[in-house]
Short mmCIF file of C-alpha atoms in Angstrom, two decimals:
data_model
loop_
_atom_site.label_atom_id
_atom_site.label_comp_id
_atom_site.label_asym_id
_atom_site.label_seq_id
_atom_site.Cartn_x
_atom_site.Cartn_y
_atom_site.Cartn_z
CA MET A 1 19.33 -8.86 -1.69
CA LEU A 2 19.93 -7.38 -4.63
CA GLY A 3 23.73 -6.47 -4.16
CA PHE A 4 24.55 -4.09 -5.98
CA LYS A 5 24.95 -0.27 -7.07
CA ILE A 6 22.69 1.23 -8.68
CA ALA A 7 21.48 4.48 -10.08
CA ALA A 8 18.31 5.20 -10.37
CA LEU A 9 17.83 8.11 -11.55
CA ALA A 10 20.06 6.83 -14.48
CA PHE A 11 17.75 3.83 -14.43
CA PHE A 12 13.73 6.59 -14.50
CA THR A 13 15.87 8.88 -16.84
CA ALA A 14 16.95 5.96 -18.91
CA LEU A 15 13.19 4.38 -19.68
CA VAL A 16 11.79 7.40 -20.08
CA SER A 17 14.34 9.04 -22.96
CA ALA A 18 12.61 8.59 -25.57
CA SER A 19 8.78 9.45 -24.26
CA SER A 20 6.74 12.36 -26.50
CA LEU A 21 6.15 13.58 -22.66
CA ILE A 22 8.71 14.63 -21.06
CA HIS A 23 9.92 18.52 -21.31
CA LYS A 24 13.17 18.73 -21.64
CA SER A 25 16.50 16.50 -22.47
CA ILE A 26 17.95 14.20 -19.35
CA PRO A 27 21.77 13.28 -20.12
CA ILE A 28 21.71 9.26 -18.82
CA LYS A 29 24.43 8.52 -16.38
CA HIS A 30 25.81 5.20 -15.31
CA ASP A 31 24.34 3.27 -18.23
CA HIS A 32 26.15 -0.12 -17.38
CA LEU A 33 24.33 -0.06 -14.07
CA HIS A 34 20.73 0.61 -16.12
CA GLU A 35 21.95 -2.40 -17.86
CA LYS A 36 21.83 -4.48 -15.16
CA VAL A 37 18.19 -3.01 -14.26
CA ARG A 38 17.60 -3.77 -18.05
CA SER A 39 18.56 -7.19 -17.67
CA ARG A 40 16.93 -7.89 -15.11
CA ASN A 41 13.25 -6.80 -16.48
CA ASN A 42 14.60 -8.35 -19.57
CA ALA A 43 15.37 -11.28 -17.98
CA ALA A 44 11.45 -11.37 -15.70
CA ALA A 45 9.88 -10.43 -18.78
CA SER A 46 10.93 -14.17 -20.52
CA GLY A 47 10.39 -16.34 -18.09
CA HIS A 48 14.37 -17.02 -16.85
CA VAL A 49 13.84 -15.33 -13.53
CA THR A 50 12.24 -17.74 -10.86
CA GLN A 51 10.26 -15.97 -8.31
CA LYS A 52 6.81 -17.05 -7.07
CA GLY A 53 5.20 -13.78 -8.76
CA PHE A 54 4.08 -10.06 -7.95
CA LYS A 55 2.34 -9.13 -5.75
CA THR A 56 -0.72 -6.88 -5.50
CA ILE A 57 -2.73 -5.20 -2.38
CA GLY A 58 -5.26 -2.68 -2.40
CA TYR A 59 -7.24 -1.83 0.95
CA TYR A 60 -11.05 -2.20 0.60
CA ALA A 61 -12.21 0.99 3.34
CA SER A 62 -14.82 -0.82 5.63
CA TRP A 63 -16.69 3.18 4.86
CA ALA A 64 -17.03 2.59 1.16
CA ILE A 65 -20.76 1.50 1.31
CA TYR A 66 -22.23 4.72 2.38
CA GLY A 67 -21.61 7.30 0.64
CA ARG A 68 -18.81 5.99 -2.33
CA ASN A 69 -22.04 3.71 -2.63
CA TRP A 70 -18.39 0.77 -3.13
CA PRO A 71 -19.43 -2.79 -2.46
CA PRO A 72 -16.63 -5.07 -2.23
CA GLN A 73 -18.64 -6.71 -4.72
CA ASN A 74 -17.01 -3.51 -6.81
CA ILE A 75 -13.29 -5.47 -5.82
CA GLN A 76 -11.97 -6.63 -9.01
CA ARG A 77 -10.33 -9.72 -7.38
CA GLU A 78 -9.01 -11.49 -10.57
CA ALA A 79 -5.89 -7.91 -10.55
CA LEU A 80 -5.24 -8.59 -7.20
CA THR A 81 -3.37 -10.64 -4.77
CA HIS A 82 -4.55 -9.56 -1.23
CA VAL A 83 -7.67 -7.23 -0.46
CA LEU A 84 -6.46 -5.67 3.11
CA TYR A 85 -9.80 -4.86 5.49
CA ALA A 86 -9.61 -0.85 6.55
CA PHE A 87 -9.93 -0.59 9.88
CA ALA A 88 -10.32 -2.26 13.12
CA GLY A 89 -9.78 -1.12 15.99
CA ILE A 90 -7.33 -0.71 19.56
CA ASN A 91 -8.18 -0.62 23.25
CA ASN A 92 -6.10 2.60 24.06
CA LYS A 93 -5.88 1.01 27.68
CA THR A 94 -6.26 -2.82 27.19
CA GLY A 95 -5.01 -3.68 23.73
CA GLU A 96 -7.86 -5.75 22.75
CA ALA A 97 -8.39 -5.43 18.65
CA TYR A 98 -11.35 -5.09 18.02
CA LEU A 99 -14.14 -3.99 14.95
CA THR A 100 -14.49 -0.75 14.27
CA ASP A 101 -18.15 -0.68 12.84
CA GLU A 102 -20.30 -4.31 12.55
CA TYR A 103 -22.65 -2.56 10.80
CA ALA A 104 -21.00 -2.88 7.64
CA ASP A 105 -17.99 -5.87 8.80
CA ILE A 106 -20.32 -7.93 9.93
CA GLN A 107 -24.20 -7.47 9.63
CA LYS A 108 -25.65 -5.31 6.44
CA GLN A 109 -27.42 -7.67 4.16
CA PHE A 110 -26.62 -7.64 0.48
CA ASP A 111 -28.23 -9.06 -2.45
CA GLY A 112 -28.05 -12.70 -2.51
CA ASP A 113 -28.23 -12.70 1.53
CA VAL A 114 -30.82 -14.55 3.26
CA PRO A 115 -31.26 -13.85 6.78
CA ASP A 116 -31.34 -16.37 9.44
CA ASN A 117 -32.52 -15.49 12.56
CA LYS A 118 -32.28 -19.10 14.23
CA THR A 119 -28.33 -18.91 13.79
CA THR A 120 -25.70 -16.39 14.32
CA ASN A 121 -24.71 -15.92 10.34
CA LEU A 122 -21.61 -13.72 9.14
CA TYR A 123 -23.08 -11.39 6.95
CA GLY A 124 -21.61 -7.40 5.96
CA ASN A 125 -18.13 -6.98 4.05
CA LEU A 126 -16.20 -9.70 5.80
CA LYS A 127 -18.87 -12.49 4.21
CA GLN A 128 -18.11 -11.10 0.45
CA LEU A 129 -14.87 -10.77 1.03
CA TYR A 130 -14.64 -14.60 1.75
CA LEU A 131 -16.94 -15.25 -0.80
CA HIS A 132 -14.18 -13.90 -2.84
CA LYS A 133 -12.13 -15.83 -1.67
CA LYS A 134 -14.28 -18.63 -3.44
CA LYS A 135 -13.76 -17.71 -6.41
CA ASN A 136 -9.66 -16.49 -6.74
CA ARG A 137 -8.32 -19.43 -4.40
CA ASN A 138 -5.40 -16.65 -4.66
CA LEU A 139 -6.65 -14.06 -3.60
CA LYS A 140 -6.16 -13.57 1.01
CA THR A 141 -7.52 -11.34 2.54
CA LEU A 142 -5.87 -10.05 5.91
CA LEU A 143 -7.93 -7.16 8.91
CA SER A 144 -5.53 -4.06 8.75
CA ILE A 145 -5.37 -2.77 12.50
CA GLY A 146 -4.55 1.10 13.30
CA GLY A 147 -4.82 3.93 10.69
CA TRP A 148 -4.27 7.89 11.23
CA ASN A 149 -7.29 8.36 13.33
CA LEU A 150 -6.48 6.18 15.93
CA ARG A 151 -2.87 7.02 15.44
CA THR A 152 -2.41 7.40 19.39
CA TYR A 153 -4.14 4.27 20.62
CA PHE A 154 -0.72 2.34 20.58
CA ALA A 155 1.70 3.48 22.63
CA PRO A 156 -0.58 2.91 25.49
CA ALA A 157 -2.40 -0.29 24.49
CA LEU A 158 1.52 -2.06 23.73
CA SER A 159 3.32 -0.11 26.24
CA THR A 160 3.09 -3.39 28.51
CA PRO A 161 3.61 -7.41 28.28
CA THR A 162 0.00 -7.45 28.67
CA GLY A 163 -1.11 -5.17 26.63
CA ARG A 164 0.66 -6.22 23.83
CA LYS A 165 -0.41 -9.96 24.71
CA THR A 166 -3.75 -8.87 24.69
CA PHE A 167 -3.58 -7.19 21.17
CA ALA A 168 -2.30 -10.29 19.71
CA GLN A 169 -4.77 -12.98 21.53
CA THR A 170 -8.10 -10.68 20.53
CA SER A 171 -6.56 -9.66 16.67
CA VAL A 172 -6.32 -12.96 15.70
CA GLN A 173 -9.31 -14.51 17.09
CA LEU A 174 -11.31 -12.20 14.69
CA LEU A 175 -8.06 -13.22 12.44
CA LYS A 176 -10.51 -17.28 13.24
CA ASP A 177 -14.01 -15.82 13.13
CA HIS A 178 -13.88 -13.39 10.41
CA GLY A 179 -12.75 -16.03 7.88
CA PHE A 180 -9.20 -13.98 7.10
CA ASP A 181 -5.49 -14.90 5.78
CA GLY A 182 -3.59 -12.47 8.04
CA LEU A 183 -3.46 -9.35 9.57
CA ASP A 184 -1.71 -6.42 9.20
CA ILE A 185 -0.62 -3.97 11.64
CA ASP A 186 -1.30 -0.18 10.90
CA TRP A 187 0.39 1.79 13.64
CA GLU A 188 1.30 5.43 12.51
CA TYR A 189 3.94 5.41 13.78
CA PRO A 190 6.39 4.51 16.71
CA ASN A 191 8.30 7.49 17.63
CA SER A 192 11.51 6.26 19.91
CA THR A 193 12.94 3.37 20.73
CA SER A 194 11.16 1.87 23.28
CA GLN A 195 8.26 1.77 21.01
CA ALA A 196 10.19 0.42 18.35
CA SER A 197 10.74 -2.56 20.83
CA ASP A 198 7.03 -2.53 22.30
CA LEU A 199 6.04 -3.23 17.85
CA VAL A 200 8.87 -5.57 17.51
CA ASP A 201 7.89 -7.48 20.93
CA THR A 202 4.02 -7.35 19.38
CA ALA A 203 5.23 -8.80 15.79
CA ARG A 204 6.70 -11.88 18.60
CA LEU A 205 3.43 -12.64 19.81
CA PHE A 206 1.84 -11.91 16.65
CA ARG A 207 3.78 -14.84 15.07
CA GLU A 208 3.45 -17.28 17.75
CA GLU A 209 -0.76 -16.77 17.81
CA LEU A 210 -0.62 -17.21 14.59
CA ASP A 211 1.15 -20.54 14.14
CA ALA A 212 -0.17 -21.52 17.07
CA TYR A 213 -3.63 -21.33 15.25
CA SER A 214 -1.96 -22.49 12.14
CA ALA A 215 -0.65 -25.89 14.58
CA ASN A 216 -4.53 -26.48 15.47
CA LEU A 217 -5.62 -26.87 11.61
CA THR A 218 -5.93 -30.29 8.77
CA SER A 219 -3.72 -28.19 6.86
CA HIS A 220 -1.70 -25.97 8.33
CA PRO A 221 -1.92 -22.70 6.98
CA HIS A 222 1.06 -19.70 6.60
CA PHE A 223 -0.79 -17.10 7.94
CA LEU A 224 0.34 -13.84 7.46
CA LEU A 225 1.57 -11.13 9.33
CA THR A 226 2.17 -7.18 7.29
CA MET A 227 2.33 -3.78 8.10
CA ALA A 228 1.62 -0.35 6.92
CA VAL A 229 5.02 1.19 7.30
CA PRO A 230 5.91 5.53 6.60
CA ALA A 231 8.48 7.47 3.99
CA GLY A 232 9.31 10.38 5.54
CA PRO A 233 12.91 9.77 8.07
CA GLU A 234 11.39 10.92 10.62
CA ASN A 235 9.25 8.27 11.20
CA PHE A 236 10.74 5.08 9.32
CA GLN A 237 14.24 5.48 10.83
CA HIS A 238 12.05 4.13 14.52
CA PHE A 239 11.23 0.91 12.77
CA ASP A 240 13.86 -1.44 13.17
CA LEU A 241 14.25 -3.90 10.75
CA PRO A 242 16.18 -6.37 11.19
CA LYS A 243 14.18 -7.49 14.39
CA LEU A 244 10.75 -7.56 12.95
CA ASN A 245 11.95 -9.32 9.66
CA PRO A 246 11.98 -12.43 11.48
CA TYR A 247 8.56 -12.12 12.22
CA VAL A 248 6.54 -10.06 9.42
CA ASP A 249 6.08 -11.18 6.28
CA PHE A 250 6.23 -8.00 4.32
CA LEU A 251 6.04 -4.23 4.34
CA ASN A 252 3.41 -2.19 2.99
CA LEU A 253 5.44 1.32 2.47
CA MET A 254 3.06 4.34 2.38
CA ALA A 255 5.10 6.52 -0.80
CA TYR A 256 2.91 8.69 -0.99
CA ASP A 257 1.14 12.28 1.25
CA TYR A 258 4.27 13.75 0.73
CA GLN A 259 3.27 17.31 0.57
CA GLY A 260 -0.32 18.42 0.28
CA ALA A 261 -2.55 21.92 0.91
CA SER A 262 -3.27 20.73 5.26
CA PHE A 263 -0.02 20.13 5.87
CA SER A 264 2.68 21.47 2.97
CA ASN A 265 4.05 24.95 3.41
CA PHE A 266 4.13 24.79 -0.84
CA SER A 267 2.45 22.82 -3.50
CA GLY A 268 4.24 19.94 -4.30
CA HIS A 269 4.29 15.85 -5.18
CA ASN A 270 1.61 13.85 -3.47
CA SER A 271 3.76 10.03 -4.26
CA ASN A 272 7.27 11.41 -6.60
CA PHE A 273 9.79 8.93 -6.62
CA PHE A 274 12.86 11.29 -6.39
CA LYS A 275 13.77 14.61 -4.93
CA SER A 276 14.29 17.45 -7.51
CA GLN A 277 17.31 19.24 -7.51
CA ARG A 278 15.75 22.19 -9.34
CA ASN A 279 12.96 22.49 -7.36
CA PRO A 280 13.44 21.49 -3.73
CA GLN A 281 10.36 22.76 -2.13
CA GLY A 282 8.15 20.72 -4.82
CA THR A 283 9.97 17.41 -3.38
CA ASP A 284 9.38 17.57 0.74
CA PHE A 285 9.77 14.05 0.42
CA CYS A 286 10.35 10.94 -1.66
CA THR A 287 9.97 7.34 -2.09
CA GLN A 288 14.13 6.98 -3.07
CA ASP A 289 15.00 8.15 0.65
CA ALA A 290 12.73 5.18 2.48
CA LEU A 291 13.68 2.49 -0.13
CA GLU A 292 17.23 3.35 0.38
CA TYR A 293 16.64 2.96 4.71
CA TYR A 294 14.66 0.38 4.01
CA ILE A 295 16.44 -2.53 1.22
CA GLY A 296 20.15 -0.60 2.46
CA THR A 297 21.68 -0.36 5.24
CA GLY A 298 18.18 0.35 7.64
CA GLY A 299 19.42 2.63 9.93
CA PRO A 300 21.12 5.16 10.57
CA TYR A 301 20.02 7.44 8.05
CA GLN A 302 21.41 9.56 6.27
CA ALA A 303 19.32 11.86 3.63
CA GLY A 304 20.78 10.96 -0.07
CA ASN A 305 22.19 13.41 -2.24
CA GLY A 306 19.76 13.35 -5.19
CA ALA A 307 22.30 12.37 -7.62
CA GLY A 308 20.39 8.70 -8.36
CA ASN A 309 23.67 7.27 -6.51
CA TRP A 310 23.07 3.74 -4.10
CA THR A 311 24.27 1.13 -2.13
CA TRP A 312 22.65 -1.04 -0.75
CA SER A 313 24.67 -3.11 1.16
CA GLY A 314 21.78 -6.59 1.39
CA SER A 315 22.29 -5.42 5.69
CA GLY A 316 18.14 -3.99 5.45
CA PHE A 317 15.07 -5.80 4.98
CA PRO A 318 15.14 -7.85 2.16
CA ALA A 319 13.37 -6.08 -0.90
CA GLU A 320 11.40 -8.72 -1.76
CA LYS A 321 9.64 -8.71 1.33
CA ILE A 322 9.08 -4.55 0.59
CA MET A 323 5.22 -3.72 -1.45
CA LEU A 324 5.79 -0.39 -3.55
CA GLY A 325 2.72 2.13 -1.81
CA MET A 326 1.18 3.69 -4.54
CA PRO A 327 -1.69 6.53 -4.42
CA LEU A 328 -5.44 6.23 -6.43
CA TYR A 329 -5.96 9.85 -5.17
CA GLY A 330 -4.78 13.27 -5.79
CA ARG A 331 -4.16 15.75 -3.54
CA SER A 332 -5.14 19.50 -4.88
CA PHE A 333 -3.43 22.84 -3.98
CA ALA A 334 -5.62 26.31 -4.60
CA ASN A 335 -4.51 29.85 -6.59
CA THR A 336 -0.74 28.21 -7.21
CA SER A 337 1.94 28.50 -9.89
CA GLY A 338 2.48 24.80 -9.78
CA PRO A 339 4.31 22.38 -7.56
CA GLY A 340 7.43 24.08 -5.08
CA THR A 341 4.41 27.80 -4.77
CA ARG A 342 2.54 29.29 -2.49
CA PHE A 343 -1.21 27.87 -2.54
CA SER A 344 -4.48 28.25 -0.89
CA GLN A 345 -6.51 26.12 0.68
CA PRO A 346 -9.03 23.98 -1.76
CA MET A 347 -12.45 23.96 -0.13
CA ASP A 348 -13.47 20.98 -2.43
CA GLY A 349 -12.83 17.52 -2.93
CA SER A 350 -14.11 14.24 -4.16
CA TRP A 351 -14.72 13.15 -0.62
CA GLU A 352 -13.04 15.95 1.41
CA ALA A 353 -11.55 19.93 0.65
CA GLY A 354 -8.27 19.01 -1.00
CA VAL A 355 -8.35 15.12 -2.05
CA TRP A 356 -9.61 14.33 -5.29
CA ASP A 357 -10.42 10.14 -6.16
CA TYR A 358 -8.13 9.18 -9.16
CA LYS A 359 -11.31 8.38 -11.04
CA ASP A 360 -12.37 12.00 -11.23
CA LEU A 361 -8.77 13.28 -12.79
CA PRO A 362 -8.03 14.76 -14.12
CA PHE A 363 -10.31 17.85 -15.01
CA ASN A 364 -11.97 18.59 -18.30
CA GLY A 365 -9.98 21.24 -20.05
CA SER A 366 -7.20 20.35 -17.19
CA ARG A 367 -3.42 20.21 -18.61
CA VAL A 368 -1.58 17.49 -17.89
CA GLN A 369 1.86 17.76 -16.54
CA TYR A 370 4.88 15.10 -16.25
CA ASP A 371 8.57 15.34 -14.00
CA TYR A 372 10.49 12.51 -15.16
CA ASP A 373 13.22 13.71 -13.13
CA VAL A 374 11.20 12.81 -9.86
CA VAL A 375 8.89 10.70 -11.81
CA ALA A 376 5.61 12.85 -11.40
CA SER A 377 2.62 13.40 -12.98
CA TRP A 378 -0.23 16.97 -11.75
CA SER A 379 -2.89 18.88 -13.62
CA MET A 380 -3.74 22.43 -14.14
CA GLY A 381 -6.81 24.61 -14.58
CA GLY A 382 -9.80 22.71 -15.14
CA LYS A 383 -11.84 23.53 -12.47
CA GLY A 384 -14.44 26.15 -12.46
CA ASN A 385 -11.42 27.89 -15.02
CA HIS A 386 -9.32 28.35 -12.19
CA SER A 387 -5.89 27.87 -14.31
CA ARG A 388 -4.55 27.96 -10.44
CA TYR A 389 -5.45 24.62 -9.33
CA MET A 390 -3.51 22.03 -9.29
CA VAL A 391 -4.24 18.39 -8.29
CA SER A 392 -0.86 16.08 -7.53
CA TYR A 393 -1.34 12.32 -8.51
CA ASP A 394 -0.53 9.82 -11.06
CA GLU A 395 -1.16 9.03 -14.45
CA PRO A 396 -0.87 5.64 -16.23
CA ALA A 397 2.86 6.11 -17.92
CA ILE A 398 4.35 7.69 -14.03
CA ALA A 399 2.26 4.30 -12.93
CA LEU A 400 3.98 2.25 -15.55
CA LYS A 401 7.48 3.19 -14.34
CA LYS A 402 6.78 3.08 -10.63
CA ALA A 403 5.98 -0.62 -11.95
CA GLU A 404 9.47 -0.80 -13.90
CA ALA A 405 10.36 -0.25 -10.07
CA ILE A 406 9.09 -2.86 -8.59
CA SER A 407 10.14 -5.06 -11.29
CA GLY A 408 13.77 -3.63 -12.16
CA LEU A 409 14.48 -3.44 -8.46
CA GLY A 410 13.76 -6.59 -6.98
CA LEU A 411 10.56 -5.30 -4.86
CA GLY A 412 7.87 -8.12 -4.07
CA GLY A 413 5.13 -6.08 -5.74
CA ALA A 414 2.76 -2.92 -5.59
CA MET A 415 -0.02 -2.14 -3.01
CA TRP A 416 -2.67 0.89 -3.10
CA TRP A 417 -4.70 2.78 -1.51
CA GLU A 418 -7.85 2.57 -1.80
CA LEU A 419 -9.09 0.58 -3.73
CA SER A 420 -12.58 3.09 -4.71
CA GLY A 421 -10.85 5.50 -6.16
CA ASP A 422 -9.33 3.39 -9.39
CA LEU A 423 -11.39 2.79 -12.33
CA PRO A 424 -12.00 -0.49 -14.01
CA VAL A 425 -9.48 -2.65 -14.22
CA ASN A 426 -10.20 -3.39 -17.96
CA SER A 427 -10.24 0.39 -18.77
CA SER A 428 -6.61 1.97 -20.56
CA ARG A 429 -6.48 4.50 -17.66
CA SER A 430 -6.79 1.77 -14.56
CA LEU A 431 -3.53 2.69 -12.56
CA ILE A 432 -3.96 -0.93 -11.35
CA GLY A 433 -4.43 -2.28 -14.44
CA THR A 434 -1.63 -0.63 -15.95
CA VAL A 435 0.77 -2.12 -12.79
CA LYS A 436 -0.62 -5.66 -13.27
CA GLU A 437 0.12 -5.99 -16.75
CA HIS A 438 3.67 -5.11 -16.37
CA LEU A 439 3.94 -7.70 -13.70
CA LEU A 440 1.91 -9.99 -15.64
CA ARG A 441 5.01 -9.72 -18.34
CA CYS A 442 7.79 -9.53 -15.56
CA GLY A 443 6.75 -13.26 -14.49
CA GLY A 444 3.42 -12.69 -13.15
CA LEU A 445 1.35 -12.39 -10.17
CA GLU A 446 2.45 -14.59 -6.61
CA GLN A 447 0.00 -18.21 -7.35
CA CYS A 448 0.08 -18.84 -3.63
CA ARG A 449 -3.61 -20.84 -2.10
CA ASN A 450 -5.93 -19.19 0.26
CA VAL A 451 -7.38 -20.60 3.63
CA LEU A 452 -11.41 -21.28 3.43
CA ASP A 453 -11.23 -23.82 6.63
CA TYR A 454 -12.33 -21.72 10.02
CA PRO A 455 -13.59 -24.55 12.42
CA TYR A 456 -13.52 -22.38 14.75
CA SER A 457 -15.59 -19.44 13.68
CA LYS A 458 -18.30 -18.24 15.82
CA TYR A 459 -20.14 -17.96 12.65
CA LYS A 460 -22.40 -21.13 11.57
CA ASN A 461 -21.94 -20.40 8.18
CA LEU A 462 -18.72 -19.75 7.39
CA ARG A 463 -17.42 -22.86 9.88
CA GLU A 464 -19.81 -24.61 7.09
CA GLY A 465 -17.67 -22.70 4.38
CA MET A 466 -21.16 -20.20 2.84
CA PRO A 467 -22.59 -23.35 0.94
CA GLY A 468 -24.17 -22.93 -2.32
CA GLN A 469 -22.33 -19.08 -2.77
#
């Protein structure tokens, strides 16, 4: 735990005060506190901070093989420490975990696959993830269960001891059969004290099942349990952090979807770090408030005043077990004057109205703008010559500031939704590449061997370790 007070706003404004991109002069407050953060980054960069390394985590969507035409072979495994495969499902009555698209998950034949009708072999996306693991022994894969579309299934399924036990057992069976290194629970979201308690008991059962499986393997590996968690106060206050901590390896903070055309009253920022004092209607939520809750007291939640002064008492979740989530997409608003103003619903997007892959941004002819008070960027115009078309997304300069926050605040690493939205990592504009390069300078990426031995899988080729591939 950090155990120090940090003037968070001063931290970021000091980092960018010399930038040519900033629109106005911002006074730097509490310089001595910023020095502590800067010295920590300097120490990490020089190798004087002892740590296992930062995590770089990307969600891969099972449906990316369809319209997006982005197969799992496109995953740039050397830039990542973890891939989370989205999504498996949960039966809302029994609690049983199941694969939601068996064709994509285990059946699709990719180039190089040789069908064997005499035995049961694993194919599809999950075979390709395993092959990535063979080629990068520090890459781990996790099966993510749930997601937004299945958000209502968790509460009834986990409301009984039998449902929770079934969920844990069948989830771990999916791990055994399909070659994962861990499981990720994505319940969006518990909304009561009783549901928070159900989630804690579920985590306990997952941990027991995972550890029991590990005990049956020769190498006794540690299988991971993670959770996707929200950044909005209405939702994050229902996570019992002290009781979850012993069972969960890390939390993936979904620090995005703060404002969007389909759910907001005003145009605004998708993933800002701070709230705006000048334009509060453009920042409905902020990452600062979420981190203050998760890493600070752990509850009860009290909204920050935006001044940037945090007290992290050390009684919340360990900072190194928080992964800062970042979007590989932007949210758009039509007929708007910019953040904090009225708008019309956009009718277009990369794959759905109002949402654009980062790799499609910015539009030709648009004007990219930055607000370092809140740590956010957006574009105006460039879409069919409509000057009042806004897209809120992270530019590389903003991704770098978030990377500096990860290293400076002692967070565990970065997470992205979802991998198909970025440019190739070797591109100067890749968001993953930008963050990865900073973390390499500040201690490097986690080096921790994955699991290749799955002797109890129902698939012959996985039991044998995919020989010759």
